[in-house]
Amino acid sequence: MRPEVSPGAFAHTRCVRVDMVDVTRRHLRPVPGWLLGVAVAAVVLASALVGQQLASHVEQRAVRQAGLTAQTVVAMAVEQTVTVDHLDGAQPLPTSVAAALDRNVEVLAQRGLLYGLEVWRSDGVLLFADAGHPTTETRMPLREQQRTAAESTFLQPGDRTVGGQDTVEVFLSYDADHDGSADGTVEVVLPSVRAEVTHDIVKLYVALGLATFLVGTALVQTNRRARIRQAEALRDPLTGLGNRMALRRAEGSLRGRTESDRAALILFDLDRFKAVNDTLGHQAGDALLVQVAEVLTSLVSPTDLVVRLGGDEFAVLIPDVPNAEAALTTARTVIDGLHQGAFAVQGVLLDVRASAGVAMLPDDATDVAGLLQRADIAMYAAKRLGAGVVPYSCEVDPHDVDQLQLLAELRYAIDHDELVLHYQPKAELDSSEVLSVEALVRWVHPRHGLLQPGAFIPMAEVTGLIQPLTAWVLEQACRQAALWRSAGRPLAVAVNISPRSLVGGDLPTIVLDTLTRTGLPAHLLELEITETAVMADPAGATAVLQQLDAMGIRVSLDDFGTGYTSMALLPSLPVHALKIDRTFITGMLGAQQDAAVAESLLTLAHRFGLRVVAEGVETLDVWDRLRELGCEQAQGFYLARPMPADTLDSWLQQRTSVGASSARV
Ligand code: C2E
Ligand code: MG
Ligand code: MG
């Protein structure tokens, strides 16, 4: 005996990751406002410090200049005239010397080199003074005597003003005989350097201020340009939405999350968009994309990030979502909204349909690049299946090594009878009679053991292998039903038909051929199709269903309630029964919402004259409740699990012998 593998075991095998390469272009990045403020403040501070340094330098230079001028004056006007003898003793200066000094002072004053001159003896007595010197001051003030002794040259603001101009007094020790010791002091009154210095310093500060302003402005401008460039780099110019780069940037907002936090990425791709471009032109295509962007944005939460990835591909990143079901609901809302939206381009009303793939973080990927890749795979599966929305799973991932291996093996399995059918009975709820069974395929895999359909049907649907698989199942199921019939136990057999098999191939012909070959009357064959199969191509599906109906084959809508069948379509569909999905049935007595859905689906089906089959009945309580509600048929583990044909024979035998065909199972 081979070990049994649970349906989920294979479905959750690790998928191989194909990470995308980040080809983000490097730009000058804008800095945050506070950093820019600091930079500008630093420039201002630096220029203030430099200004202060330069100002003191200018002042010192002016002082040195004044000292040099004074020395020149002494050399020109005093040294040739006043000797050490004149400074020694208590004699006043000879009149001729004083007159010579007067002349010299006058000549230099005329050239604007000085305003006045005094010669003091070393004991502080005034020896010579020009006419502008106050006559009362005949001795050198003590403070100046002391400073001359200590500094030999120093400056101080002058007492007089000449022609409205301030003056400066330069005191110089005068060594008349050049023996190294001062013999007196010469005081030279010069035009004040302050005005000049102030002027220079003002000029300096203006220049520095201007430079600071220019540097600061350049910094702010560069930052602004970088910011604009960055914003443009993250924006799709056509729709104004974010672009692929913006989506990558959103990675940051997904960090620091806990294990239980979920985010979702939904990737949308418009169906037949190329036709719009080809028939109405690229401008019309662009106009449509702009409208789609607006509608899409209006259909999601403001906290979701909507981006255009390029072409007719859009993505929505939901940073916070409770579970995959909520993300799928959003995806369906958008697809419905787009379908119902009125898109008019160049006066032409366009019917917009889209396919979507959904990937969850952290279930399917751990980063945005991974999410994108997974959502892309799911979206392509949605396109292939015409399923509207498909969540990512390993089964739809052709990159998965195990899946590729399995795919290759499935071709072989179909041709070499590695597939088997198990049959699950369905019972009439009022009589508990079993009048039909559902054929459910399994794969007796040489290495993996018994594989449930969830491990290989989705893959077969994606690749086209579903056509030979459906044909094989039909053939086996009809053959088995014909055997039961000839054994005196006419049981109807229900076969599941995938969306692609419904409209992709020539189903009515295949069915007819199979019935003819196996000799099974049409009324003993039922077909189960899903809502999504109908919705993918309502017109095509209706046409096929009408042909099957004409052949006398009964069809039920499987997994009802999980897809999104247009209720308007239901009355016109030639179907006989609705199979309420087991997600609403199994726990219907515990969950009020499930019970409400199940009850309203029952009412709806009855209103349209359809029979109702409840899937997933696992307990007697649910069985009883469904019977009370008027549900016609039940299928589920409470009655029996799917089993091989010979086991079913014994099961039916046993049931008959214990007289179980009464009100209870
Ligand atoms: P389905 O057509 O809705 O089949 C019913 C599924 O529900 C079966 O799972 C069955 O084992 C399971 N089930 C029945 N009663 C209960 C219950 O009381 N509780 C629970 N928890 N489950 C119950 P299975 O065999 O794994 O098949 C899964 C799906 O695979 C089927 O769903 C059908 O969509 C698909 N499938 C199976 N065989 C075929 C096939 O031959 N062709 C195609 N295209 N699809 C098939
Ligand atoms: Mg079914
Ligand atoms: Mg079902």
XYZ file of C-alpha atoms in Angstrom, residues 208-651:
444
model
C 30.364 87.454 2.782
C 26.613 87.806 3.270
C 26.123 87.653 -0.461
C 28.340 84.595 -0.739
C 26.483 82.951 2.140
C 23.170 83.765 0.539
C 24.309 82.339 -2.787
C 25.703 79.168 -1.218
C 22.560 78.734 0.911
C 20.272 79.336 -2.068
C 22.307 76.937 -4.195
C 21.982 74.294 -1.479
C 18.231 74.807 -1.147
C 17.756 74.829 -4.928
C 19.837 71.705 -5.446
C 17.873 69.979 -2.741
C 14.600 71.103 -4.269
C 15.650 69.876 -7.702
C 16.751 66.550 -6.214
C 13.386 66.320 -4.488
C 11.501 67.046 -7.720
C 13.684 64.572 -9.615
C 13.043 61.982 -6.961
C 9.292 62.604 -7.054
C 9.362 62.338 -10.856
C 11.393 59.159 -10.676
C 8.657 57.664 -8.501
C 5.737 58.862 -10.626
C 4.099 57.467 -13.708
C 3.936 60.482 -16.044
C 0.770 59.313 -17.831
C -1.541 58.620 -14.908
C 0.171 60.524 -12.104
C 0.169 57.352 -10.018
C 3.308 55.946 -8.437
C 5.452 53.662 -10.571
C 7.402 50.441 -10.052
C 10.131 52.352 -8.187
C 7.534 53.858 -5.815
C 6.354 50.347 -5.082
C 9.887 49.263 -4.267
C 10.257 52.300 -2.007
C 7.179 51.195 -0.077
C 9.312 48.318 1.185
C 10.321 50.553 4.102
C 6.736 50.810 5.328
C 6.537 47.018 5.490
C 9.492 46.622 7.836
C 9.282 46.168 11.577
C 6.120 44.111 11.413
C 5.119 41.245 13.629
C 4.565 37.660 12.486
C 0.816 38.108 12.408
C 0.812 41.340 10.350
C -0.266 40.781 6.777
C 0.157 42.873 3.662
C -1.082 42.086 0.187
C -0.053 42.980 -3.309
C -2.703 42.820 -6.018
C -1.560 42.979 -9.592
C -4.157 43.976 -12.202
C -3.842 43.576 -15.934
C -6.496 44.753 -18.350
C -7.891 42.106 -20.670
C -7.738 42.813 -24.391
C -6.131 46.220 -23.871
C -4.019 45.617 -26.945
C -7.211 45.600 -29.002
C -7.993 49.156 -27.822
C -4.524 50.316 -28.857
C -4.703 48.512 -32.178
C -8.157 49.642 -33.173
C -8.491 53.111 -31.627
C -4.829 54.095 -31.506
C -2.327 54.725 -28.739
C -3.853 58.039 -27.708
C -7.126 56.287 -26.992
C -5.210 53.601 -25.098
C -3.537 56.282 -22.992
C -6.857 58.009 -22.307
C -8.337 54.715 -21.172
C -5.394 54.054 -18.846
C -5.868 57.477 -17.236
C -9.545 56.727 -16.596
C -8.761 53.260 -15.295
C -6.203 54.783 -12.889
C -8.853 57.151 -11.519
C -11.467 54.452 -11.041
C -8.941 52.074 -9.541
C -7.818 54.683 -7.023
C -11.413 55.415 -6.057
C -12.104 51.733 -5.400
C -9.366 51.101 -2.847
C -8.628 52.550 0.550
C -6.682 55.844 0.689
C -4.020 54.033 2.719
C -3.388 51.588 -0.135
C -0.634 52.383 -2.598
C -1.796 52.342 -6.212
C 0.900 52.216 -8.875
C 1.107 51.673 -12.609
C 3.816 49.188 -13.377
C 3.797 49.894 -17.084
C 1.521 49.181 -20.047
C -1.873 48.128 -18.779
C -0.497 46.702 -15.541
C -1.466 48.253 -12.221
C -0.679 47.160 -8.686
C -2.240 47.892 -5.323
C -0.216 47.394 -2.175
C -2.409 46.974 0.900
C -0.037 47.546 3.809
C -2.410 46.165 6.399
C -4.885 43.417 5.651
C -6.392 40.853 8.041
C -6.190 37.852 5.704
C -5.978 36.691 2.114
C -9.770 36.604 1.829
C -9.954 40.361 2.493
C -7.327 40.997 -0.197
C -9.249 38.801 -2.656
C -12.403 40.748 -1.851
C -10.635 44.026 -2.640
C -9.363 42.553 -5.905
C -12.875 41.451 -6.860
C -14.328 44.835 -5.912
C -11.858 46.527 -8.256
C -12.515 44.096 -11.096
C -16.279 44.520 -10.687
C -15.908 48.293 -10.398
C -13.856 48.442 -13.585
C -16.310 46.239 -15.390
C -19.250 48.378 -14.315
C -17.451 51.673 -14.921
C -18.402 53.800 -17.899
C -15.230 54.268 -19.930
C -15.700 56.463 -22.938
C -12.804 57.151 -25.288
C -13.256 59.147 -28.504
C -16.996 58.737 -28.121
C -16.675 54.948 -27.936
C -17.981 53.206 -24.830
C -15.422 50.609 -23.745
C -16.045 47.462 -21.762
C -13.135 47.112 -19.345
C -12.274 43.748 -17.869
C -9.240 42.915 -15.846
C -7.496 39.912 -14.344
C -5.809 40.021 -10.967
C -3.216 38.043 -9.049
C -2.894 38.345 -5.286
C 0.222 37.624 -3.214
C 0.429 37.848 0.567
C 3.244 38.969 2.823
C 4.717 37.067 4.626
C 2.917 33.917 3.363
C 4.016 34.074 -0.272
C 7.033 36.373 -0.138
C 9.082 38.357 2.323
C 9.661 41.523 0.311
C 8.055 43.680 -2.339
C 10.106 42.192 -5.189
C 8.997 38.718 -4.156
C 5.387 39.846 -3.825
C 5.502 41.335 -7.305
C 6.843 38.161 -8.780
C 4.268 35.998 -7.044
C 1.343 38.299 -7.839
C 2.496 38.298 -11.452
C 2.418 34.516 -11.602
C -1.042 34.464 -10.029
C -2.249 37.165 -12.430
C -1.120 35.142 -15.444
C -2.892 32.115 -14.036
C -6.035 34.281 -13.711
C -5.685 35.270 -17.368
C -5.196 31.712 -18.533
C -8.095 30.422 -16.498
C -10.314 33.390 -17.207
C -10.848 33.335 -13.462
C -10.826 37.061 -12.693
C -8.854 36.827 -9.469
C -6.363 34.128 -8.497
C -4.410 34.022 -5.245
C -0.791 32.951 -5.525
C -0.108 29.300 -4.732
C 2.569 26.849 -5.678
C 0.110 25.139 -8.009
C -0.107 28.112 -10.306
C 3.627 28.726 -10.199
C 5.340 27.303 -13.258
C 8.720 28.279 -11.724
C 8.297 25.724 -9.038
C 10.723 22.927 -9.734
C 8.536 20.283 -8.092
C 5.556 21.470 -10.066
C 7.488 21.291 -13.316
C 8.557 17.774 -12.486
C 5.015 16.843 -11.546
C 3.676 18.392 -14.721
C 5.936 16.238 -16.861
C 4.809 13.202 -14.902
C 1.102 14.075 -15.202
C 1.218 13.714 -18.994
C 2.513 10.201 -18.477
C 0.016 9.481 -15.677
C -3.006 10.294 -17.864
C -1.830 7.995 -20.637
C -0.796 5.158 -18.323
C -3.785 4.991 -15.994
C -2.014 6.250 -12.895
C -5.142 8.286 -12.189
C -8.047 6.723 -10.317
C -11.535 7.888 -9.536
C -13.063 7.901 -6.103
C -16.782 8.334 -5.748
C -18.556 10.309 -3.061
C -22.277 9.616 -2.645
C -24.901 12.342 -2.548
C -28.111 11.558 -0.672
C -31.636 12.878 -1.021
C -32.278 14.687 2.239
C -35.914 13.699 2.595
C -35.411 9.972 1.961
C -31.645 9.540 2.578
C -31.579 7.632 -0.699
C -28.320 7.706 -2.685
C -29.193 8.290 -6.312
C -25.954 9.799 -7.514
C -22.229 9.998 -6.784
C -19.547 12.539 -7.580
C -16.442 11.305 -9.353
C -13.305 12.798 -7.787
C -9.963 12.162 -9.365
C -6.821 11.027 -7.485
C -3.344 10.276 -8.724
C -1.580 7.167 -7.507
C 1.853 8.709 -7.837
C 4.812 6.307 -7.884
C 6.810 8.434 -5.397
C 4.359 10.740 -3.623
C 1.619 8.206 -2.994
C -2.030 9.105 -3.408
C -2.271 12.725 -4.520
C -5.488 14.671 -4.015
C -6.776 16.789 -6.931
C -5.668 20.044 -5.277
C -2.061 18.970 -5.919
C -2.359 18.656 -9.686
C -5.692 19.923 -11.072
C -4.767 23.657 -10.880
C -1.513 22.887 -12.687
C -3.361 20.882 -15.331
C -5.756 23.799 -15.764
C -2.933 26.223 -16.324
C -1.120 24.082 -18.868
C -3.868 22.678 -21.052
C -3.394 19.133 -19.738
C -6.851 19.531 -18.286
C -8.435 18.610 -21.640
C -7.077 15.029 -21.809
C -7.598 14.743 -18.037
C -11.284 15.702 -18.317
C -11.726 13.292 -21.216
C -10.126 10.509 -19.157
C -12.330 11.209 -16.109
C -15.479 11.348 -18.274
C -14.617 8.064 -19.890
C -13.892 6.269 -16.596
C -16.895 7.742 -14.769
C -19.320 6.891 -17.582
C -17.881 3.396 -17.883
C -18.325 2.857 -14.127
C -21.870 4.252 -14.138
C -22.727 1.985 -17.046
C -21.378 -0.970 -15.005
C -23.540 -0.010 -11.998
C -26.528 0.332 -14.271
C -26.006 -3.073 -15.825
C -25.558 -4.472 -12.303
C -29.055 -3.254 -11.521
C -28.045 -0.257 -9.485
C -28.583 2.815 -11.661
C -26.477 5.557 -10.100
C -25.974 8.930 -11.747
C -22.357 10.025 -11.845
C -21.260 13.668 -11.571
C -18.067 14.774 -13.296
C -16.276 18.034 -12.527
C -15.595 20.184 -15.576
C -12.883 22.832 -15.422
C -13.445 26.283 -16.890
C -11.131 25.559 -19.797
C -12.843 22.294 -20.595
C -16.233 23.984 -20.596
C -15.563 26.434 -23.398
C -12.005 25.670 -24.533
C -12.637 22.349 -26.245
C -15.645 20.801 -27.882
C -17.285 19.531 -24.684
C -20.729 18.568 -26.094
C -19.118 16.397 -28.785
C -16.714 14.746 -26.314
C -19.605 14.029 -23.942
C -21.774 12.621 -26.698
C -18.935 10.386 -27.966
C -18.258 9.136 -24.451
C -21.905 8.345 -23.784
C -22.162 6.511 -27.077
C -18.958 4.551 -26.455
C -19.857 3.560 -22.899
C -23.587 3.055 -23.529
C -24.600 5.266 -20.606
C -27.928 7.091 -20.974
C -27.543 10.863 -20.783
C -29.802 11.218 -17.730
C -27.251 9.247 -15.656
C -24.487 11.793 -16.313
C -24.254 15.053 -14.402
C -21.676 17.738 -14.955
C -20.423 20.108 -12.235
C -19.119 23.446 -13.377
C -17.944 26.331 -11.231
C -19.400 29.816 -11.187
C -16.096 31.295 -12.313
C -16.150 29.069 -15.388
C -19.434 30.636 -16.411
C -18.423 34.168 -15.562
C -15.178 33.952 -17.533
C -17.196 33.761 -20.745
C -20.933 33.944 -20.030
C -21.983 33.853 -23.676
C -19.721 30.910 -24.597
C -20.661 29.002 -21.436
C -24.389 29.531 -21.985
C -24.135 28.206 -25.537
C -22.350 25.021 -24.352
C -24.807 24.549 -21.482
C -27.744 24.832 -23.877
C -26.291 22.085 -26.067
C -25.757 19.838 -23.019
C -29.267 20.587 -21.820
C -30.639 19.614 -25.211
C -28.776 16.301 -24.872
C -30.567 15.679 -21.548
C -27.524 16.116 -19.357
C -27.999 17.737 -15.978
C -25.553 20.438 -14.918
C -24.985 21.880 -11.458
C -23.143 25.031 -10.427
C -20.379 23.838 -8.111
C -18.818 25.671 -5.142
C -21.663 28.148 -5.333
C -21.227 31.267 -3.203
C -17.442 31.517 -3.490
C -17.296 33.097 -6.921
C -19.247 36.021 -8.145
C -21.940 34.888 -10.481
C -24.057 37.650 -11.799
C -27.478 37.017 -10.323
C -28.976 38.501 -13.461
C -27.429 35.641 -15.413
C -28.718 32.845 -13.204
C -32.326 32.532 -14.498
C -31.168 32.264 -18.101
C -28.541 29.590 -17.403
C -29.670 26.060 -18.288
C -28.483 24.518 -15.003
C -30.440 22.153 -12.747
C -28.861 22.527 -9.355
C -26.722 24.738 -7.176
C -24.081 23.126 -4.981
C -23.613 25.439 -2.013
C -19.921 25.538 -1.218
C -18.833 23.609 1.837
C -17.315 26.708 3.454
C -20.885 27.900 4.166
C -22.204 24.506 5.167
C -19.678 22.756 7.396
C -19.816 25.311 10.212
C -23.243 26.787 9.496
C -24.623 26.041 12.932
C -21.726 27.815 14.656
C -21.313 30.832 12.388
C -24.365 33.043 11.970
C -23.014 34.578 8.819
C -22.482 31.180 7.110
C -25.973 30.102 8.064
C -27.409 33.324 6.662
C -25.529 32.865 3.361
C -26.562 29.211 3.108
C -30.197 30.059 3.799
C -30.336 32.928 1.351
C -28.657 30.814 -1.366
C -31.259 28.130 -0.759
C -34.130 30.628 -1.086
C -32.583 32.101 -4.196
C -32.058 28.715 -5.862
C -35.604 27.636 -5.096
C -36.984 30.874 -6.470
C -35.248 30.057 -9.757
C -36.616 26.499 -9.656
C -33.214 24.930 -9.015
C -32.412 21.988 -6.783
C -29.912 22.578 -4.011
C -27.059 20.298 -3.025
C -25.214 21.073 0.190
C -21.507 20.135 0.125
C -19.422 19.460 3.211
C -22.116 18.131 5.555
C -20.042 16.730 8.371
C -22.571 16.347 11.214
C -26.059 15.090 11.867
C -27.106 18.519 13.192
C -26.244 20.190 9.892
C -27.905 17.361 8.006
C -31.129 17.853 9.996
C -31.067 21.635 9.696
C -30.629 21.458 5.919
C -33.539 19.090 5.648
C -35.668 21.528 7.678
C -34.659 24.300 5.306
C -35.871 22.286 2.327
C -32.455 21.506 0.839
C -32.791 18.632 -1.634
C -29.467 16.826 -1.504
C -26.472 16.516 0.801
C -22.922 15.365 0.302
C -20.244 15.190 2.928
C -18.166 13.211 5.368
C -21.227 12.655 7.578
C -22.700 10.497 4.832
C -19.448 9.128 3.392
C -16.007 10.126 2.238
C -15.003 9.668 -1.413
C -14.056 6.022 -2.003
C -13.046 3.642 -4.802
C -15.874 2.073 -6.827
C -15.615 -1.370 -5.197
C -15.652 0.143 -1.684
C -18.706 2.122 -2.672
C -20.390 -1.081 -3.804
C -19.868 -2.645 -0.367
C -20.923 0.572 1.348
